[in-house]
Amino acid sequence: LTGKTTIKNVWFGEVFLLSGQSNMAWTMGSNMNGDLGNHTGRYVPTPQTDPDTYLSYVSDSKERNEEIKNYVLDQLDESTNDHLSIFKIAVQSSSSPVYNQTEPAENVVGAWRTSDFESMYDFFAVGCSFGLTLQSLVNVPVGLVGAALGATFVPTWTPEDIYASSKESFAYGGDLSSDACNRAGRCYGQYISPIAGYKFRCAVWYQGEGQPSRYAESMLKLIEGWRRDFGYELPFLIVQLPRYGENDTLPDQYASMGLNMPSISLTPFQIREEQKKITEQATKCTYSVNVDLGDYDELHPYDKKPVGMRAAYKVMEYFYGMQGIWSGARLDRAVLEGSKV
């Protein structure tokens, strides 16, 4: 070979993988729109059921939307950063033919983009907050690779062969699921497998709503498979589910979603306990506390900024050894006294 090749804009720093379902995939642009003054959660009051609360709710909702829009605009204005880059893997919906492809993809669709108003507007809201906070703390270039898709469960993000000898370990019907998106290893094969081997500092995982059984077991399988295929002990940060609704219970809706799932009504508390169990059983794995960041009327809380900030703080505390960082409360013990705990 003769001649000269020039490679420009080469960075040396930290790269993080962001993955999960809709609360991770939620973009800054979605936050800008807010709920348009009309939340549709199961706990929303109506003029018929509670007219006084409804009027107050509508007023509070509009005020909250304006606050969220203003902070998103401020964050987007601050996002121009020559040392923060994002790579959003282009994922497709569950109705796409991509899920009929049983062979893993060889390439991913996407490109590195420097952080600015335009690129951040279309990027994960949690990821934006995480990246900007982390970059300010580590003071080195930071890259964020995002691959997330709403209404997906752990098995679809797990290498298919991990379950080959124990199909019963697959929740929700496994590879027999009527939802092609959630069949064995589909999202893993299309979005994670092509980047397996890349050296990430940490994987940040935000998922769990609607996953009623064996959640810790499923996630431990995912972590096992990712680490095997990436070729090193990839660290994991689990983003804890926030509280939802007046009694911390998710809608009993999954039997109608065509996922071969039982009719269930679970609590985010149960999932949070499973998430804690994961960190107790897996090495190089921790979680950030978000129990106080939920909405009573919306499964997708619009204020993603503190979620991303807390994830960044936990990374700094757990993986960088930074001291004196607020990390949120963890249950130490519970004492039963009569009818009270």
CSV table of C-alpha atoms in Angstrom, one decimal:
chain,number,residue,atom,x,y,z
A,1,LEU,CA,0.0,0.0,0.0
A,2,THR,CA,1.2,3.5,-0.8
A,3,GLY,CA,-0.1,7.0,0.0
A,4,LYS,CA,-1.3,8.5,3.3
A,5,THR,CA,-4.5,8.0,5.2
A,6,THR,CA,-5.7,10.7,7.6
A,7,ILE,CA,-8.2,9.9,10.3
A,8,LYS,CA,-9.7,13.0,12.0
A,9,ASN,CA,-11.7,13.6,15.2
A,10,VAL,CA,-10.3,10.6,17.1
A,11,TRP,CA,-11.4,10.5,20.8
A,12,PHE,CA,-10.1,8.6,23.8
A,13,GLY,CA,-12.6,8.3,26.7
A,14,GLU,CA,-15.5,6.3,28.0
A,15,VAL,CA,-18.4,4.6,26.0
A,16,PHE,CA,-21.6,3.5,27.5
A,17,LEU,CA,-24.4,1.2,26.2
A,18,LEU,CA,-28.0,2.3,26.9
A,19,SER,CA,-30.7,-0.3,26.4
A,20,GLY,CA,-34.2,-1.5,27.6
A,21,GLN,CA,-37.8,-0.6,26.7
A,22,SER,CA,-39.9,2.5,26.3
A,23,ASN,CA,-38.8,4.5,29.3
A,24,MET,CA,-35.2,4.3,28.0
A,25,ALA,CA,-36.3,4.9,24.4
A,26,TRP,CA,-38.3,8.0,25.4
A,27,THR,CA,-36.7,10.9,23.6
A,28,MET,CA,-36.1,14.5,24.5
A,29,GLY,CA,-38.5,15.5,21.8
A,30,SER,CA,-41.2,13.4,23.4
A,31,ASN,CA,-40.5,15.2,26.7
A,32,MET,CA,-40.9,18.5,24.9
A,33,ASN,CA,-44.5,17.5,24.0
A,34,GLY,CA,-45.3,16.5,27.5
A,35,ASP,CA,-48.8,15.0,27.9
A,36,LEU,CA,-50.4,17.8,25.9
A,37,GLY,CA,-52.5,18.5,29.0
A,38,ASN,CA,-54.3,15.2,28.9
A,39,HIS,CA,-52.7,12.3,30.7
A,40,THR,CA,-54.4,8.9,30.0
A,41,GLY,CA,-53.2,6.9,33.0
A,42,ARG,CA,-55.5,4.7,35.0
A,43,TYR,CA,-55.6,7.1,37.9
A,44,VAL,CA,-56.7,10.2,36.0
A,45,PRO,CA,-59.8,11.9,37.4
A,46,THR,CA,-62.7,12.7,35.2
A,47,PRO,CA,-65.4,15.4,35.3
A,48,GLN,CA,-67.9,12.7,36.0
A,49,THR,CA,-66.1,10.8,38.8
A,50,ASP,CA,-64.5,13.7,40.6
A,51,PRO,CA,-65.1,17.2,39.1
A,52,ASP,CA,-63.2,19.2,41.7
A,53,THR,CA,-60.1,17.0,41.5
A,54,TYR,CA,-60.4,17.0,37.7
A,55,LEU,CA,-60.2,20.8,37.4
A,56,SER,CA,-57.3,20.9,39.7
A,57,TYR,CA,-55.6,18.1,37.8
A,58,VAL,CA,-55.9,19.8,34.4
A,59,SER,CA,-54.4,23.0,35.9
A,60,ASP,CA,-51.6,21.2,37.5
A,61,SER,CA,-50.9,19.1,34.4
A,62,LYS,CA,-50.6,22.1,32.2
A,63,GLU,CA,-48.3,23.8,34.6
A,64,ARG,CA,-46.2,20.7,34.8
A,65,ASN,CA,-46.0,20.5,31.1
A,66,GLU,CA,-44.7,24.0,30.9
A,67,GLU,CA,-42.1,23.3,33.5
A,68,ILE,CA,-40.9,20.2,31.7
A,69,LYS,CA,-40.8,22.0,28.4
A,70,ASN,CA,-38.7,24.8,29.9
A,71,TYR,CA,-36.2,22.4,31.5
A,72,VAL,CA,-35.9,20.3,28.3
A,73,LEU,CA,-35.2,23.5,26.3
A,74,ASP,CA,-32.6,24.5,28.8
A,75,GLN,CA,-31.0,21.1,28.7
A,76,LEU,CA,-31.0,21.1,24.9
A,77,ASP,CA,-29.4,24.5,24.9
A,78,GLU,CA,-26.6,23.2,27.1
A,79,SER,CA,-26.1,20.0,25.1
A,80,THR,CA,-23.6,21.4,22.5
A,81,ASN,CA,-20.6,19.6,23.7
A,82,ASP,CA,-17.5,18.7,21.6
A,83,HIS,CA,-16.6,15.9,24.0
A,84,LEU,CA,-20.0,14.1,24.1
A,85,SER,CA,-21.1,11.9,21.1
A,86,ILE,CA,-24.2,9.7,20.6
A,87,PHE,CA,-24.9,6.7,18.4
A,88,LYS,CA,-28.6,5.8,18.2
A,89,ILE,CA,-29.1,2.3,16.7
A,90,ALA,CA,-32.1,2.5,14.4
A,91,VAL,CA,-34.6,0.0,15.9
A,92,GLN,CA,-37.8,-1.0,14.1
A,93,SER,CA,-41.3,-1.6,15.4
A,94,SER,CA,-42.6,-5.0,16.3
A,95,SER,CA,-44.6,-5.0,13.1
A,96,SER,CA,-41.4,-4.8,11.0
A,97,PRO,CA,-40.3,-7.8,8.9
A,98,VAL,CA,-36.9,-7.5,10.7
A,99,TYR,CA,-38.3,-9.8,13.4
A,100,ASN,CA,-38.8,-12.6,10.8
A,101,GLN,CA,-35.1,-12.7,10.4
A,102,THR,CA,-33.8,-15.4,12.7
A,103,GLU,CA,-30.1,-14.8,11.8
A,104,PRO,CA,-28.3,-12.1,13.7
A,105,ALA,CA,-27.7,-8.9,11.8
A,106,GLU,CA,-24.1,-8.2,10.6
A,107,ASN,CA,-24.3,-4.4,10.8
A,108,VAL,CA,-26.2,-1.8,12.7
A,109,VAL,CA,-27.9,1.3,11.2
A,110,GLY,CA,-26.8,4.5,12.7
A,111,ALA,CA,-23.9,7.0,12.9
A,112,TRP,CA,-22.0,8.9,15.5
A,113,ARG,CA,-23.2,12.4,16.1
A,114,THR,CA,-21.7,15.2,18.2
A,115,SER,CA,-24.0,16.4,21.0
A,116,ASP,CA,-26.0,19.4,20.0
A,117,PHE,CA,-29.6,20.6,20.0
A,118,GLU,CA,-30.7,18.6,17.0
A,119,SER,CA,-29.0,15.3,17.8
A,120,MET,CA,-30.1,15.4,21.5
A,121,TYR,CA,-33.7,16.2,20.5
A,122,ASP,CA,-34.0,12.8,18.9
A,123,PHE,CA,-31.9,10.9,21.6
A,124,PHE,CA,-33.0,9.2,24.8
A,125,ALA,CA,-34.1,11.6,27.5
A,126,VAL,CA,-32.5,9.5,30.2
A,127,GLY,CA,-29.4,9.1,28.1
A,128,CYS,CA,-29.0,12.9,27.5
A,129,SER,CA,-29.2,13.6,31.2
A,130,PHE,CA,-26.9,10.7,32.0
A,131,GLY,CA,-24.3,11.7,29.4
A,132,LEU,CA,-24.2,15.4,30.2
A,133,THR,CA,-23.9,14.7,33.9
A,134,LEU,CA,-21.3,12.1,33.5
A,135,GLN,CA,-19.2,14.1,31.1
A,136,SER,CA,-19.1,17.0,33.5
A,137,LEU,CA,-17.9,14.6,36.2
A,138,VAL,CA,-15.3,12.5,34.4
A,139,ASN,CA,-13.9,15.3,32.3
A,140,VAL,CA,-13.0,13.0,29.4
A,141,PRO,CA,-14.8,12.4,26.1
A,142,VAL,CA,-18.0,10.3,26.6
A,143,GLY,CA,-19.8,8.2,23.9
A,144,LEU,CA,-23.4,6.9,24.3
A,145,VAL,CA,-24.7,4.0,22.2
A,146,GLY,CA,-28.5,3.6,22.5
A,147,ALA,CA,-30.6,0.6,21.5
A,148,ALA,CA,-34.0,0.4,23.1
A,149,LEU,CA,-37.6,-0.6,22.1
A,150,GLY,CA,-40.9,-0.2,23.9
A,151,ALA,CA,-42.9,-3.2,25.1
A,152,THR,CA,-40.0,-5.5,24.9
A,153,PHE,CA,-39.1,-8.0,27.6
A,154,VAL,CA,-35.8,-9.5,28.8
A,155,PRO,CA,-35.7,-12.7,26.7
A,156,THR,CA,-35.8,-10.9,23.4
A,157,TRP,CA,-32.6,-9.0,24.4
A,158,THR,CA,-30.9,-12.2,25.4
A,159,PRO,CA,-28.9,-14.5,23.1
A,160,GLU,CA,-31.3,-17.3,22.0
A,161,ASP,CA,-29.0,-20.2,22.7
A,162,ILE,CA,-28.8,-19.2,26.4
A,163,TYR,CA,-32.3,-20.7,26.8
A,164,ALA,CA,-31.8,-23.6,24.4
A,165,SER,CA,-31.6,-26.2,27.1
A,166,SER,CA,-34.2,-24.7,29.4
A,167,LYS,CA,-37.1,-23.3,27.5
A,168,GLU,CA,-39.2,-23.0,30.6
A,169,SER,CA,-36.9,-20.2,31.7
A,170,PHE,CA,-38.4,-18.0,29.1
A,171,ALA,CA,-41.1,-15.9,30.5
A,172,TYR,CA,-44.2,-15.0,28.3
A,173,GLY,CA,-44.2,-18.0,26.0
A,174,GLY,CA,-40.6,-17.8,24.9
A,175,ASP,CA,-40.0,-18.4,21.2
A,176,LEU,CA,-43.6,-19.4,20.8
A,177,SER,CA,-44.8,-15.8,21.7
A,178,SER,CA,-47.4,-14.5,19.3
A,179,ASP,CA,-45.6,-11.2,19.4
A,180,ALA,CA,-42.6,-11.7,17.0
A,181,CYS,CA,-40.7,-8.8,18.6
A,182,ASN,CA,-40.5,-10.7,21.8
A,183,ARG,CA,-39.4,-14.1,20.5
A,184,ALA,CA,-36.2,-15.6,21.6
A,185,GLY,CA,-33.2,-13.4,21.0
A,186,ARG,CA,-34.8,-11.2,18.3
A,187,CYS,CA,-33.8,-7.8,19.6
A,188,TYR,CA,-30.4,-9.2,20.7
A,189,GLY,CA,-29.7,-10.6,17.3
A,190,GLN,CA,-30.7,-7.4,15.4
A,191,TYR,CA,-29.3,-4.7,17.7
A,192,ILE,CA,-26.8,-6.1,20.3
A,193,SER,CA,-25.1,-8.9,18.5
A,194,PRO,CA,-23.5,-6.7,15.8
A,195,ILE,CA,-21.8,-4.5,18.5
A,196,ALA,CA,-20.8,-7.4,20.7
A,197,GLY,CA,-17.1,-7.1,21.4
A,198,TYR,CA,-17.1,-3.3,21.6
A,199,LYS,CA,-15.5,-2.2,24.8
A,200,PHE,CA,-18.1,-0.4,26.8
A,201,ARG,CA,-17.4,1.0,30.2
A,202,CYS,CA,-20.9,0.0,31.4
A,203,ALA,CA,-24.3,-1.1,30.2
A,204,VAL,CA,-27.2,1.0,31.5
A,205,TRP,CA,-30.5,-1.0,31.6
A,206,TYR,CA,-33.9,0.6,32.1
A,207,GLN,CA,-36.7,-2.0,31.7
A,208,GLY,CA,-39.1,-4.1,33.8
A,209,GLU,CA,-42.7,-2.8,33.5
A,210,GLY,CA,-45.0,-5.7,32.7
A,211,GLN,CA,-42.5,-8.4,33.5
A,212,PRO,CA,-44.4,-10.4,36.1
A,213,SER,CA,-42.3,-13.5,36.8
A,214,ARG,CA,-38.8,-14.6,37.2
A,215,TYR,CA,-37.4,-11.2,36.4
A,216,ALA,CA,-34.1,-11.5,38.3
A,217,GLU,CA,-33.6,-15.0,36.8
A,218,SER,CA,-34.2,-13.6,33.3
A,219,MET,CA,-31.9,-10.7,33.8
A,220,LEU,CA,-29.1,-12.8,35.1
A,221,LYS,CA,-29.4,-14.9,31.9
A,222,LEU,CA,-29.2,-11.7,29.9
A,223,ILE,CA,-26.1,-10.5,31.7
A,224,GLU,CA,-24.5,-13.9,31.3
A,225,GLY,CA,-25.1,-13.9,27.6
A,226,TRP,CA,-23.9,-10.4,27.0
A,227,ARG,CA,-20.7,-10.9,28.9
A,228,ARG,CA,-20.0,-14.1,27.1
A,229,ASP,CA,-20.4,-12.6,23.6
A,230,PHE,CA,-18.7,-9.3,24.5
A,231,GLY,CA,-15.8,-11.2,25.8
A,232,TYR,CA,-15.3,-9.5,29.1
A,233,GLU,CA,-17.2,-8.9,32.4
A,234,LEU,CA,-19.3,-6.0,31.1
A,235,PRO,CA,-20.5,-3.9,34.1
A,236,PHE,CA,-24.2,-3.3,34.5
A,237,LEU,CA,-26.2,-0.5,36.0
A,238,ILE,CA,-29.9,-1.3,36.5
A,239,VAL,CA,-32.2,1.8,36.5
A,240,GLN,CA,-34.7,1.1,39.3
A,241,LEU,CA,-38.4,1.4,38.3
A,242,PRO,CA,-40.1,4.4,39.9
A,243,ARG,CA,-43.4,4.2,41.8
A,244,TYR,CA,-46.5,4.2,39.7
A,245,GLY,CA,-50.1,5.1,40.7
A,246,GLU,CA,-51.7,5.5,44.1
A,247,ASN,CA,-51.0,1.9,45.1
A,248,ASP,CA,-47.8,1.2,43.1
A,249,THR,CA,-49.7,-1.3,40.8
A,250,LEU,CA,-49.4,-1.6,37.0
A,251,PRO,CA,-52.5,-2.0,34.8
A,252,ASP,CA,-53.9,-5.5,34.4
A,253,GLN,CA,-53.7,-5.4,30.6
A,254,TYR,CA,-51.1,-7.8,29.3
A,255,ALA,CA,-53.5,-10.7,28.6
A,256,SER,CA,-55.0,-8.6,25.8
A,257,MET,CA,-51.6,-7.8,24.2
A,258,GLY,CA,-51.3,-11.1,22.4
A,259,LEU,CA,-48.1,-12.1,24.2
A,260,ASN,CA,-49.2,-15.5,25.5
A,261,MET,CA,-49.0,-13.9,28.9
A,262,PRO,CA,-51.2,-14.6,31.9
A,263,SER,CA,-53.6,-12.0,33.1
A,264,ILE,CA,-51.6,-10.3,35.9
A,265,SER,CA,-51.6,-7.3,38.1
A,266,LEU,CA,-48.1,-6.8,39.5
A,267,THR,CA,-46.4,-4.0,41.5
A,268,PRO,CA,-43.3,-2.1,40.6
A,269,PHE,CA,-42.3,-2.8,44.2
A,270,GLN,CA,-41.9,-6.5,43.3
A,271,ILE,CA,-39.8,-5.6,40.3
A,272,ARG,CA,-37.7,-3.3,42.3
A,273,GLU,CA,-37.0,-6.1,44.8
A,274,GLU,CA,-36.1,-8.4,41.8
A,275,GLN,CA,-33.7,-5.6,40.5
A,276,LYS,CA,-32.0,-5.5,43.9
A,277,LYS,CA,-31.7,-9.3,43.9
A,278,ILE,CA,-29.9,-9.1,40.5
A,279,THR,CA,-27.3,-6.8,41.9
A,280,GLU,CA,-26.8,-9.1,44.9
A,281,GLN,CA,-26.2,-12.1,42.6
A,282,ALA,CA,-24.2,-10.6,39.7
A,283,THR,CA,-20.7,-9.2,40.0
A,284,LYS,CA,-20.0,-5.7,38.8
A,285,CYS,CA,-23.7,-4.8,38.9
A,286,THR,CA,-25.5,-2.1,40.8
A,287,TYR,CA,-28.7,0.0,40.5
A,288,SER,CA,-29.8,3.6,40.9
A,289,VAL,CA,-32.7,4.5,43.2
A,290,ASN,CA,-35.8,6.1,41.6
A,291,VAL,CA,-38.7,5.1,43.8
A,292,ASP,CA,-39.7,8.7,44.3
A,293,LEU,CA,-39.7,9.8,40.6
A,294,GLY,CA,-42.9,8.2,39.3
A,295,ASP,CA,-46.2,9.7,38.3
A,296,TYR,CA,-49.6,8.7,39.7
A,297,ASP,CA,-51.2,8.9,36.2
A,298,GLU,CA,-48.5,8.1,33.7
A,299,LEU,CA,-46.4,4.9,33.2
A,300,HIS,CA,-43.8,7.0,31.4
A,301,PRO,CA,-42.8,9.8,33.8
A,302,TYR,CA,-41.9,12.9,31.8
A,303,ASP,CA,-39.2,14.2,34.2
A,304,LYS,CA,-36.4,12.0,33.0
A,305,LYS,CA,-33.6,14.4,34.0
A,306,PRO,CA,-33.2,13.2,37.6
A,307,VAL,CA,-33.3,9.5,36.4
A,308,GLY,CA,-30.3,10.1,34.2
A,309,MET,CA,-28.5,12.2,36.8
A,310,ARG,CA,-28.9,9.5,39.4
A,311,ALA,CA,-27.6,6.8,37.0
A,312,ALA,CA,-24.5,9.0,36.3
A,313,TYR,CA,-23.9,9.5,40.0
A,314,LYS,CA,-24.2,5.8,40.7
A,315,VAL,CA,-21.7,5.1,37.9
A,316,MET,CA,-19.3,7.5,39.5
A,317,GLU,CA,-19.8,6.0,43.0
A,318,TYR,CA,-19.7,2.3,42.1
A,319,PHE,CA,-17.4,2.1,39.1
A,320,TYR,CA,-15.1,5.2,39.7
A,321,GLY,CA,-15.0,5.1,43.5
A,322,MET,CA,-16.1,8.8,43.8
A,323,GLN,CA,-17.1,9.4,47.4
A,324,GLY,CA,-19.8,11.7,48.9
A,325,ILE,CA,-22.3,11.2,46.1
A,326,TRP,CA,-26.0,11.0,46.9
A,327,SER,CA,-27.3,7.6,45.8
A,328,GLY,CA,-30.8,7.2,47.3
A,329,ALA,CA,-32.2,5.1,50.1
A,330,ARG,CA,-32.1,1.3,50.2
A,331,LEU,CA,-34.1,-0.8,52.6
A,332,ASP,CA,-32.0,-2.1,55.4
A,333,ARG,CA,-34.5,-4.1,57.4
A,334,ALA,CA,-38.2,-4.4,58.3
A,335,VAL,CA,-39.6,-5.1,61.8
A,336,LEU,CA,-43.1,-6.5,62.4
A,337,GLU,CA,-44.8,-5.1,65.4
A,338,GLY,CA,-48.4,-6.3,65.7
A,339,SER,CA,-50.2,-5.3,62.6
A,340,LYS,CA,-47.6,-2.7,61.6
A,341,VAL,CA,-44.2,-3.1,59.8
